mmCIF file of C-alpha atoms in Angstrom:
data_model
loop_
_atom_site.group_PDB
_atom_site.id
_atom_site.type_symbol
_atom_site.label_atom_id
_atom_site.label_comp_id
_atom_site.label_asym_id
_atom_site.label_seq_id
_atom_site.Cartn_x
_atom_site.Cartn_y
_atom_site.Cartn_z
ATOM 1 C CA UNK A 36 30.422 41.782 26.520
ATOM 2 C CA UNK A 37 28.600 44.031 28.796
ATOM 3 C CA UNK A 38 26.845 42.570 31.783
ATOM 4 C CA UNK A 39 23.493 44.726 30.901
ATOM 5 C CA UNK A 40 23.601 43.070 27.312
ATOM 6 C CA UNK A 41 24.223 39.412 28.916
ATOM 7 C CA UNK A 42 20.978 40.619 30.901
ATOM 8 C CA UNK A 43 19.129 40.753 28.326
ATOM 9 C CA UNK A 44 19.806 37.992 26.186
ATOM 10 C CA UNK A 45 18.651 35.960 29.249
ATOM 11 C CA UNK A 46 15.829 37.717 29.633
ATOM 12 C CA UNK A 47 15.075 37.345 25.930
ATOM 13 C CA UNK A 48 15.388 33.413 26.466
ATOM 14 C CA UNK A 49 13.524 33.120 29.611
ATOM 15 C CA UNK A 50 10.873 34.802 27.835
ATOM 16 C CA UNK A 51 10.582 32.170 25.254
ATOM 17 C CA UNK A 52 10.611 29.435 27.878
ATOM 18 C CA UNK A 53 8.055 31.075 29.506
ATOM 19 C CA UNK A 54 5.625 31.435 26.985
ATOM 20 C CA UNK A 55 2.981 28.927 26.781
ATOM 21 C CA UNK A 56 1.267 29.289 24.155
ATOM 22 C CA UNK A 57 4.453 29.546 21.767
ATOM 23 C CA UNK A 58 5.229 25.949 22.902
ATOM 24 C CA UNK A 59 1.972 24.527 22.058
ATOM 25 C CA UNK A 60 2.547 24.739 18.451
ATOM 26 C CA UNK A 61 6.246 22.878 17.539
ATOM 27 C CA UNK A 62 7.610 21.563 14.415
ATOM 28 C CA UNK A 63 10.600 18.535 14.163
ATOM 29 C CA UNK A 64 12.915 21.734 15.049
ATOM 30 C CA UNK A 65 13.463 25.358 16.562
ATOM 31 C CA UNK A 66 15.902 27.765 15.577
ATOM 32 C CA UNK A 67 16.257 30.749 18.581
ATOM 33 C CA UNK A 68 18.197 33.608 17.915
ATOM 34 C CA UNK A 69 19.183 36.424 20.783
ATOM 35 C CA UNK A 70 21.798 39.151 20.648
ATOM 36 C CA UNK A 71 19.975 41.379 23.599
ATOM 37 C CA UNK A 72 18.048 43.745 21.139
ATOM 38 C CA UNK A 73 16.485 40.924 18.597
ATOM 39 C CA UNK A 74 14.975 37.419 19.843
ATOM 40 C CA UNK A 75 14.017 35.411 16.629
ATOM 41 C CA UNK A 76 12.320 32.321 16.508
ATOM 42 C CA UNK A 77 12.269 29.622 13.748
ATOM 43 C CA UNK A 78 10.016 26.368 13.822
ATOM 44 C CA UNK A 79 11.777 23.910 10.749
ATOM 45 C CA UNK A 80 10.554 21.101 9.258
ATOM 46 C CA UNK A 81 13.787 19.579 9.078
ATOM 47 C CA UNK A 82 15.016 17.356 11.671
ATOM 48 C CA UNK A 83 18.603 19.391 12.665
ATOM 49 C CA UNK A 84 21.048 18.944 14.481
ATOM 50 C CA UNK A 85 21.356 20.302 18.519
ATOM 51 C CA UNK A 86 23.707 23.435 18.330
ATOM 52 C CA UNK A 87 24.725 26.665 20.401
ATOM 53 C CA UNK A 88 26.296 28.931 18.564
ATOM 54 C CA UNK A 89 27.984 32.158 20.187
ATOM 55 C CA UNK A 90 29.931 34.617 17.687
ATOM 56 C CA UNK A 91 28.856 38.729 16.268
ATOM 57 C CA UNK A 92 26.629 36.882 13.737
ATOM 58 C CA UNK A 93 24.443 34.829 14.058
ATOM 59 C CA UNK A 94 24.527 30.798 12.546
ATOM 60 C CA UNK A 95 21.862 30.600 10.131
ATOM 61 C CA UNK A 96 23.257 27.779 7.926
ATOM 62 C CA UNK A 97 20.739 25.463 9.161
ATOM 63 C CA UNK A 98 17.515 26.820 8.360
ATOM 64 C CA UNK A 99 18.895 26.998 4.242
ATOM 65 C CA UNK A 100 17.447 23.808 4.630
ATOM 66 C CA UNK A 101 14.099 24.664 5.203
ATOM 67 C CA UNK A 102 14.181 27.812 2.291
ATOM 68 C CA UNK A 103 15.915 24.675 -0.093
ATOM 69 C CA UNK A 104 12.993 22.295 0.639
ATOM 70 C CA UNK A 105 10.114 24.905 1.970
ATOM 71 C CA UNK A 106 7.267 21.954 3.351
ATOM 72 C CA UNK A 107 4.240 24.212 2.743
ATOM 73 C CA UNK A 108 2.305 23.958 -0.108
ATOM 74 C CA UNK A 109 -1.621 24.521 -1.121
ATOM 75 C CA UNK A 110 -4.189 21.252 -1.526
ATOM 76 C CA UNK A 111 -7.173 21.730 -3.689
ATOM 77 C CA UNK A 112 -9.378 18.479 -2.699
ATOM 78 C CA UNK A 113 -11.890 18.473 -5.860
ATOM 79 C CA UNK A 114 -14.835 16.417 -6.027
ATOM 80 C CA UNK A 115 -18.234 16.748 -8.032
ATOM 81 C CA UNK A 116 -20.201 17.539 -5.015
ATOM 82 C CA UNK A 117 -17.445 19.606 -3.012
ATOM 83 C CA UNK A 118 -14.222 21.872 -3.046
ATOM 84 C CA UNK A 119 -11.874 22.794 -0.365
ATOM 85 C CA UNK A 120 -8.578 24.818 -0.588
ATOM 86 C CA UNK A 121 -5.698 23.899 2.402
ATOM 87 C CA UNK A 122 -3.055 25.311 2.794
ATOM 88 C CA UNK A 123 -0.310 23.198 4.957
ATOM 89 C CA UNK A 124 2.767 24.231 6.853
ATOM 90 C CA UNK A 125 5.499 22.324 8.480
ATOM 91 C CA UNK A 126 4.363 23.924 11.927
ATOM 92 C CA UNK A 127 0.600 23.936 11.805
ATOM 93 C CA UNK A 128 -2.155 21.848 11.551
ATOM 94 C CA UNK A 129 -3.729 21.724 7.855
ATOM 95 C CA UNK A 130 -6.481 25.250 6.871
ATOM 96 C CA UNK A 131 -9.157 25.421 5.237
ATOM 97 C CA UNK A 132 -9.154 28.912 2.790
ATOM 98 C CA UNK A 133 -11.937 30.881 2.120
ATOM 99 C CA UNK A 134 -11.997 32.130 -2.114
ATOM 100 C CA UNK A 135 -14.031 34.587 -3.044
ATOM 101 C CA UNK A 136 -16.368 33.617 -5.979
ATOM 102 C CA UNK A 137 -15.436 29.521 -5.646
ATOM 103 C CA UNK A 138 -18.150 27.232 -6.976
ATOM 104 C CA UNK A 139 -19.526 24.806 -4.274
ATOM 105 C CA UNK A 140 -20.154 21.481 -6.671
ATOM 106 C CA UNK A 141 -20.698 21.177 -10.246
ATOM 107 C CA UNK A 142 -24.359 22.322 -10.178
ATOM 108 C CA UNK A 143 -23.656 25.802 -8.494
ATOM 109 C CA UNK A 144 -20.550 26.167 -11.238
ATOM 110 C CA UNK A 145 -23.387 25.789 -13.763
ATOM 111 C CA UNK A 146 -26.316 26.938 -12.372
ATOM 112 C CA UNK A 147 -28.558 24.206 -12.382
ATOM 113 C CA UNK A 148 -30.157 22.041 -9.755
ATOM 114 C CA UNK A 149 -28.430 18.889 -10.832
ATOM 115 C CA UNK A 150 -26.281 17.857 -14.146
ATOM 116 C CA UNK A 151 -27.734 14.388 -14.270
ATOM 117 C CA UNK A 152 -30.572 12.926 -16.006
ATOM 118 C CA UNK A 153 -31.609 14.314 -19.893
ATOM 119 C CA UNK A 154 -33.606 17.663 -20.546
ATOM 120 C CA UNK A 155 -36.721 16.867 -22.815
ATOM 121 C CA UNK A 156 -35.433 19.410 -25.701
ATOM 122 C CA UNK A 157 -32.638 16.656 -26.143
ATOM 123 C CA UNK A 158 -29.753 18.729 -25.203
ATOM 124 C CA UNK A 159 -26.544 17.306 -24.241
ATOM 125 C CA UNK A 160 -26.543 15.584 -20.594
ATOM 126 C CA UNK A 161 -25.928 12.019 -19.518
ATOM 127 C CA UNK A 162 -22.175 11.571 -19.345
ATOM 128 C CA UNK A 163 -21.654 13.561 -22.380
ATOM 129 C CA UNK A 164 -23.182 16.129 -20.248
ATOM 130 C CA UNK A 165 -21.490 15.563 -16.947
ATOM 131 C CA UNK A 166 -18.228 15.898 -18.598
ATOM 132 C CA UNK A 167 -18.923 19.817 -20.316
ATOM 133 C CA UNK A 168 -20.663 20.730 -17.273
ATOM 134 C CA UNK A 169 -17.405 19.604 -15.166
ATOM 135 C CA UNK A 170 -15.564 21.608 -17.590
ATOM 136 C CA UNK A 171 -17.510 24.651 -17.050
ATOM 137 C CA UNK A 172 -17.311 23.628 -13.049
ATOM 138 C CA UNK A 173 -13.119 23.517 -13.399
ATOM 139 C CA UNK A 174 -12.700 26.799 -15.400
ATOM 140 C CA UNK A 175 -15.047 28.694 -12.739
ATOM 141 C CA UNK A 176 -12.432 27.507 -10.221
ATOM 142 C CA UNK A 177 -9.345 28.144 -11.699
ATOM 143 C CA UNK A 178 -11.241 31.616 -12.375
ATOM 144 C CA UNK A 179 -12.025 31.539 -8.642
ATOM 145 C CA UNK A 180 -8.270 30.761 -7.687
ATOM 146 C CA UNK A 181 -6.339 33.351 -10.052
ATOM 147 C CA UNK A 182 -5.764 36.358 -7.854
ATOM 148 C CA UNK A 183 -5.166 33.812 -4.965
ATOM 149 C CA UNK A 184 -2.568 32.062 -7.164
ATOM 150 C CA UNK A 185 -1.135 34.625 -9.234
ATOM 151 C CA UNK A 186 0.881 36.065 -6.401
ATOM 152 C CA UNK A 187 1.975 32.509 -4.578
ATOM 153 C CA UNK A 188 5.067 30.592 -5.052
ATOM 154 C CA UNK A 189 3.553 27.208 -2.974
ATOM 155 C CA UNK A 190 3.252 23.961 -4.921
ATOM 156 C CA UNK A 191 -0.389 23.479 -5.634
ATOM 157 C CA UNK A 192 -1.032 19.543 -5.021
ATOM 158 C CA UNK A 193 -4.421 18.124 -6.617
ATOM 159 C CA UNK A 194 -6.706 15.826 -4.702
ATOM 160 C CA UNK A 195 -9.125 14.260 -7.292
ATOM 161 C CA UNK A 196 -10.397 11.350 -8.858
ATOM 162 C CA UNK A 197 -10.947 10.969 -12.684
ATOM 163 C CA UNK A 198 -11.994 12.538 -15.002
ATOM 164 C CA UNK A 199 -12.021 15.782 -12.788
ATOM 165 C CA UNK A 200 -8.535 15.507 -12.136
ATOM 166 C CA UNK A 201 -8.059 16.086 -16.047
ATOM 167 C CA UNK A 202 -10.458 17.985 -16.802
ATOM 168 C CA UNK A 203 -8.860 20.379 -14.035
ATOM 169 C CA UNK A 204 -4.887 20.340 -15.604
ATOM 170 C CA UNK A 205 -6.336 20.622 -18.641
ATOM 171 C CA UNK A 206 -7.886 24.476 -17.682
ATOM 172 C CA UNK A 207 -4.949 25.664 -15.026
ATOM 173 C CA UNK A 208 -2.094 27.173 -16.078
ATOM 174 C CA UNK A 209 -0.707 27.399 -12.735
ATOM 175 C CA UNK A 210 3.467 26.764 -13.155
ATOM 176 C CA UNK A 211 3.688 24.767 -9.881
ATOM 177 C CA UNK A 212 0.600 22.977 -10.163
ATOM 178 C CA UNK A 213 2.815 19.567 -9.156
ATOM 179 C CA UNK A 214 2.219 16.306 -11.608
ATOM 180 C CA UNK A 215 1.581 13.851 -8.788
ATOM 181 C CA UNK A 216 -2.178 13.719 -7.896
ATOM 182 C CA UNK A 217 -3.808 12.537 -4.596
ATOM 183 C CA UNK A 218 -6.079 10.022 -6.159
ATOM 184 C CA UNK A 219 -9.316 8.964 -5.072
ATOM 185 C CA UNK A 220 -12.609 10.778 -3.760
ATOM 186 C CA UNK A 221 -11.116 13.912 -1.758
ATOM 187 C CA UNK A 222 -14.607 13.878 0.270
ATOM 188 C CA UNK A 223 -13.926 10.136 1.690
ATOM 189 C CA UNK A 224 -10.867 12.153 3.596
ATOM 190 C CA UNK A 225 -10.306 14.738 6.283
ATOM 191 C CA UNK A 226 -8.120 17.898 5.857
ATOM 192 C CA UNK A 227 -5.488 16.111 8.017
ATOM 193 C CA UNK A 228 -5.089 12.869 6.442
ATOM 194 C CA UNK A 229 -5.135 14.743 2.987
ATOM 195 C CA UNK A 230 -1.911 17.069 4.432
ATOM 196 C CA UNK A 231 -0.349 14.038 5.719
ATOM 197 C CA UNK A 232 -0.285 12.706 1.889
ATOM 198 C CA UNK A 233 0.203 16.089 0.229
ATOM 199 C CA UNK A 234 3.813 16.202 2.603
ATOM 200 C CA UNK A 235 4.699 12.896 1.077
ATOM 201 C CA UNK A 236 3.995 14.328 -2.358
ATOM 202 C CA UNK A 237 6.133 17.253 -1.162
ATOM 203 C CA UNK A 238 8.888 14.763 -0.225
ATOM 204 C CA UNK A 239 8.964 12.785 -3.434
ATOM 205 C CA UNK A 240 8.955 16.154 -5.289
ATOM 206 C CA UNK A 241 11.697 17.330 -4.109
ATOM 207 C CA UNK A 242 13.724 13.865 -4.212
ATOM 208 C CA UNK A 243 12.908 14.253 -7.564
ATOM 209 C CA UNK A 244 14.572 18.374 -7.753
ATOM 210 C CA UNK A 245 17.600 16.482 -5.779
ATOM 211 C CA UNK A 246 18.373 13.849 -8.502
ATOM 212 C CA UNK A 247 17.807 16.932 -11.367
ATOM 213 C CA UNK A 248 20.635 19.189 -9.249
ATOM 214 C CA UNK A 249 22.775 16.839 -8.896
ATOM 215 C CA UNK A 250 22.699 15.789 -13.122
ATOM 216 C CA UNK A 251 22.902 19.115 -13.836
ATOM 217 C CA UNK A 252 26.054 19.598 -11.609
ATOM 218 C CA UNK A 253 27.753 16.393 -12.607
ATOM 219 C CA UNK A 254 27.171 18.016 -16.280
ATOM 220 C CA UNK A 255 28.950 21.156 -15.499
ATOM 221 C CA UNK A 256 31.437 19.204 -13.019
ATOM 222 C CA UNK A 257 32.791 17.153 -16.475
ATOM 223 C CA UNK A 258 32.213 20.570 -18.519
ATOM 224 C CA UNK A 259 35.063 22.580 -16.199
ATOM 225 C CA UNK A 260 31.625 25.131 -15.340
ATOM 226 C CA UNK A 261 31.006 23.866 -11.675
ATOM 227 C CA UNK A 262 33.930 23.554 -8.438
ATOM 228 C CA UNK A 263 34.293 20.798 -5.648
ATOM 229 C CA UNK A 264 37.355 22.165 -4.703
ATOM 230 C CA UNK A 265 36.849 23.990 -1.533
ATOM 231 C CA UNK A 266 39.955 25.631 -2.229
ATOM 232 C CA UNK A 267 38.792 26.745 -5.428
ATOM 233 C CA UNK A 268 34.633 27.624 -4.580
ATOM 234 C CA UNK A 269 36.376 29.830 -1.145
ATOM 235 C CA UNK A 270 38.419 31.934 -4.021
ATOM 236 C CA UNK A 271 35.077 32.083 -6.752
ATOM 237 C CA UNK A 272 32.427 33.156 -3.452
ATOM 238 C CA UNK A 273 35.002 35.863 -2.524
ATOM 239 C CA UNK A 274 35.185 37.095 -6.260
ATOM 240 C CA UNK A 275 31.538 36.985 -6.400
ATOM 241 C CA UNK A 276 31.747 34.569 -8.955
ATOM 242 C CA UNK A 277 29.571 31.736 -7.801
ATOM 243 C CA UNK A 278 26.348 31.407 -9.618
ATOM 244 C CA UNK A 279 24.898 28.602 -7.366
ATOM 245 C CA UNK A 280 25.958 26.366 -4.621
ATOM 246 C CA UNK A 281 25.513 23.389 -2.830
ATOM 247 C CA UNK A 282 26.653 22.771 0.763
ATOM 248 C CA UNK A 283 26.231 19.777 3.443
ATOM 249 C CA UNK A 284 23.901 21.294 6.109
ATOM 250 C CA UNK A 285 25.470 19.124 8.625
ATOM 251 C CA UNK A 286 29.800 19.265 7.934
ATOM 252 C CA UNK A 287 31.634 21.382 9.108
ATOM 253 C CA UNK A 288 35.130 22.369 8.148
ATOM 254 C CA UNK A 289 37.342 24.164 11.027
ATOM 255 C CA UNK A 290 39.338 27.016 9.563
ATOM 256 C CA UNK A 291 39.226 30.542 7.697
ATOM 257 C CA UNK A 292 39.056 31.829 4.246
ATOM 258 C CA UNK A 293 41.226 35.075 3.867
ATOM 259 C CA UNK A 294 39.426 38.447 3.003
ATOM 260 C CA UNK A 295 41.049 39.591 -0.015
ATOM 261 C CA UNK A 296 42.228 36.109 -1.603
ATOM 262 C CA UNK A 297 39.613 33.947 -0.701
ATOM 263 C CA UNK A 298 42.664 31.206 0.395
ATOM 264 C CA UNK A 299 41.668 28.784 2.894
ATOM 265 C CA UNK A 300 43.708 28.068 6.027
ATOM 266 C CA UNK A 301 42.430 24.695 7.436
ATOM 267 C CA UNK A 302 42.578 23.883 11.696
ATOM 268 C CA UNK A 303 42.242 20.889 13.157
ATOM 269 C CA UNK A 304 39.182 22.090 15.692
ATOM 270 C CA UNK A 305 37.559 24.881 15.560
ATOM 271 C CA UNK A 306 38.764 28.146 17.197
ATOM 272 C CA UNK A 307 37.220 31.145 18.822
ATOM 273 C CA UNK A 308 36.198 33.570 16.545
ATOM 274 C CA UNK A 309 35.998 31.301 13.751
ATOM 275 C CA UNK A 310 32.993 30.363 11.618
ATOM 276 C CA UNK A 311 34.197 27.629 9.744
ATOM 277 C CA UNK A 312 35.398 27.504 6.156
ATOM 278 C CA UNK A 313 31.886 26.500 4.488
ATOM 279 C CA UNK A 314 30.255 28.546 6.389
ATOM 280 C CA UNK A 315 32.355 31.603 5.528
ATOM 281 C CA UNK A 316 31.967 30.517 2.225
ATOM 282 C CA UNK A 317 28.193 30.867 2.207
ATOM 283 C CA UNK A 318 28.218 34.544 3.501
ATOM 284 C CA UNK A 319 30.363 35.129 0.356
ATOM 285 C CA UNK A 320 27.462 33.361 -2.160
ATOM 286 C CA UNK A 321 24.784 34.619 -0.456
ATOM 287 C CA UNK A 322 26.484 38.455 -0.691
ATOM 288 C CA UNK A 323 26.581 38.141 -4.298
ATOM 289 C CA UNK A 324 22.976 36.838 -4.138
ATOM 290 C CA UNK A 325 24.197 32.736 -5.397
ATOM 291 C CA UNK A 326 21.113 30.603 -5.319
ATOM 292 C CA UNK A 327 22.018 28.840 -2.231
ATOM 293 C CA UNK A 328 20.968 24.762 -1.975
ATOM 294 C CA UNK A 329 21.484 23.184 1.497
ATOM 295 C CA UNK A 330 21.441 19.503 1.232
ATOM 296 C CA UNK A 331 22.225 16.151 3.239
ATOM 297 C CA UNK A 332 26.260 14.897 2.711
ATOM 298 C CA UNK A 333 24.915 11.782 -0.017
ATOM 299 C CA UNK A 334 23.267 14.552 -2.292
ATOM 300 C CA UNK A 335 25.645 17.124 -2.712
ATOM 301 C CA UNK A 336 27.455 16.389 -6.320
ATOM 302 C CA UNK A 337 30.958 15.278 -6.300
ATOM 303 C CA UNK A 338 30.572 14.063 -2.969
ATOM 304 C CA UNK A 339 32.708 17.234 -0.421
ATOM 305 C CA UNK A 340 31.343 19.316 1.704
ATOM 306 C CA UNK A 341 30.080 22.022 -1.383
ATOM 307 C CA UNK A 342 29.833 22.402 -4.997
ATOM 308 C CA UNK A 343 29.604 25.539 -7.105
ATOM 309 C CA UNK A 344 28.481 26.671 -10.097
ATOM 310 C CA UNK A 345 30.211 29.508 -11.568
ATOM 311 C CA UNK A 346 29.583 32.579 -13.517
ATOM 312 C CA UNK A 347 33.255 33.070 -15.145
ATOM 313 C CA UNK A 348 36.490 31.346 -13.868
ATOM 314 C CA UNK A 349 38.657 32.534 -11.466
#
């Protein structure tokens, strides 16, 4: 490599090191990337593995794990008297999002001073009341929340008590409004300590995707639709043939997988300009655009380094 490129790649990473502020804000892990014209940084969630990586491309197995299981999500805390959209991330402290046209309790929704008490023409308040009025209160905003929503792919994760929480699933359509609630009086907490039990609502959601991937691959494993033959997935990735896979984020398997044949030629270490068979194996998936799961070594189905789903056999 030439000198003046090596130059820069250090002065890429001294840079980084260098910067104060950047360090301030961490996450359980950092991904760096430098090739002398590009310096990428990554701040993960996901508690990886130390690595240096030199090769022409760069090693970006690890941070599938953070696009499998993203850690960011939006919290609407929901009470009577208040409303508050977060938004976490796996990197920053929990904030607070301003919505145009958002109701501030149950009175503003409705326009009145207070929905308590009886009017003297008789008309429908008490608890009978409270509940149409906090009906009115949780269409106004999901109303607020559509354009916000209707272009986001975050879990939205309720913090409510009853019967608001209800009342609330019962108006949103929202796809990845996620079952699990954050019960209780959202005003009785502060944005952090509601993020802090929004990330273990994240967690057990995604346990939960875990055990569904891995039923649904044990189901295609038995049908003769799904590989855990490395042998086998290396030859369906380089026929663009895999539909979806599953890999170990942390095993790696010292060889090569040939160009045209996709055959696999296994070392006992790893060798210079070798990336490793599963990693070669996801460039292939992810070049014929295979939804791509990175998981720990006791989830991945039939129990090897990958699975794969296939379109056709091979």
């Amino acid at each position: 490599m030439a000198r003046s490129r090596v130059q820069s790649i250090q002065t890429e990473g001294e840079r980084i090191l260098e910067d104060r502020d950047f360090w301030r804000y961490q996450s359980r892990s950092l991904a760096v990337f430098l090739d002398g014209d590009l310096a990428e940084t990554f701040r993960l969630p996901n508690r990886l593995s130390t690595a240096c990586e030199i090769a022409d491309r760069f090693y970006v197995k690890p941070l599938l794990r953070a696009l499998t299981f993203p850690q960011s999500a939006l919290i609407l805390a929901l009470a009577g008297n208040s409303v508050r959209l977060l938004h976490i991330t796996p990197d920053r402290p929990a904030e607070r999002m301003d919505v145009p046209g958002m109701p501030r309790d149950v009175a503003d929704a409705v326009g009145l001073a207070s929905v308590s008490g009886r009017s003297p023409d008789g008309r429908i308040q008490g608890s009978e009341g409270q509940k149409v009025r906090m009906l009115e209160y949780a269409q106004a905003i999901e109303r607020a929340l559509h354009p916000l929503l209707a272009n986001s792919t975050e879990p939205l994760i309720l913090a409510a008590a009853e019967p608001l929480a209800g009342i609330f699933r019962g108006v949103s359509d929202y796809p990845r409004l996620v079952a699990e609630t954050i019960a209780g009086n959202p005003e009785d907490k502060t944005d952090e300590e509601l993020a802090g039990e929004a990330r273990g609502v994240l967690d057990r959601l995604y346990a939960g995707k875990v055990a569904a991937l891995r039923e649904a691959y044990e189901a295609r494993i038995a049908a003769g639709t799904a590989l855990v033959d490395l042998s086998d997935i290396a030859r369906a990735a380089t026929f663009g043939a895999v539909e979806s896979l599953v890999i170990d984020i942390d095993r790696r398997v010292p060889g090569t997988v040939d160009d045209e044949t996709g055959a696999i030629t296994l070392d006992d270490e790893d060798e210079p300009g070798e990336y490793g068979v599963v990693d070669e194996i996801l460039r292939r998936a992810l070049g014929s655009k295979a939804k791509v799961y990175a998981l720990r070594a006791e989830d991945v189905p039939g129990g090897g380094a990958a699975a794969a789903a296939v379109r056709y056999p091979v």
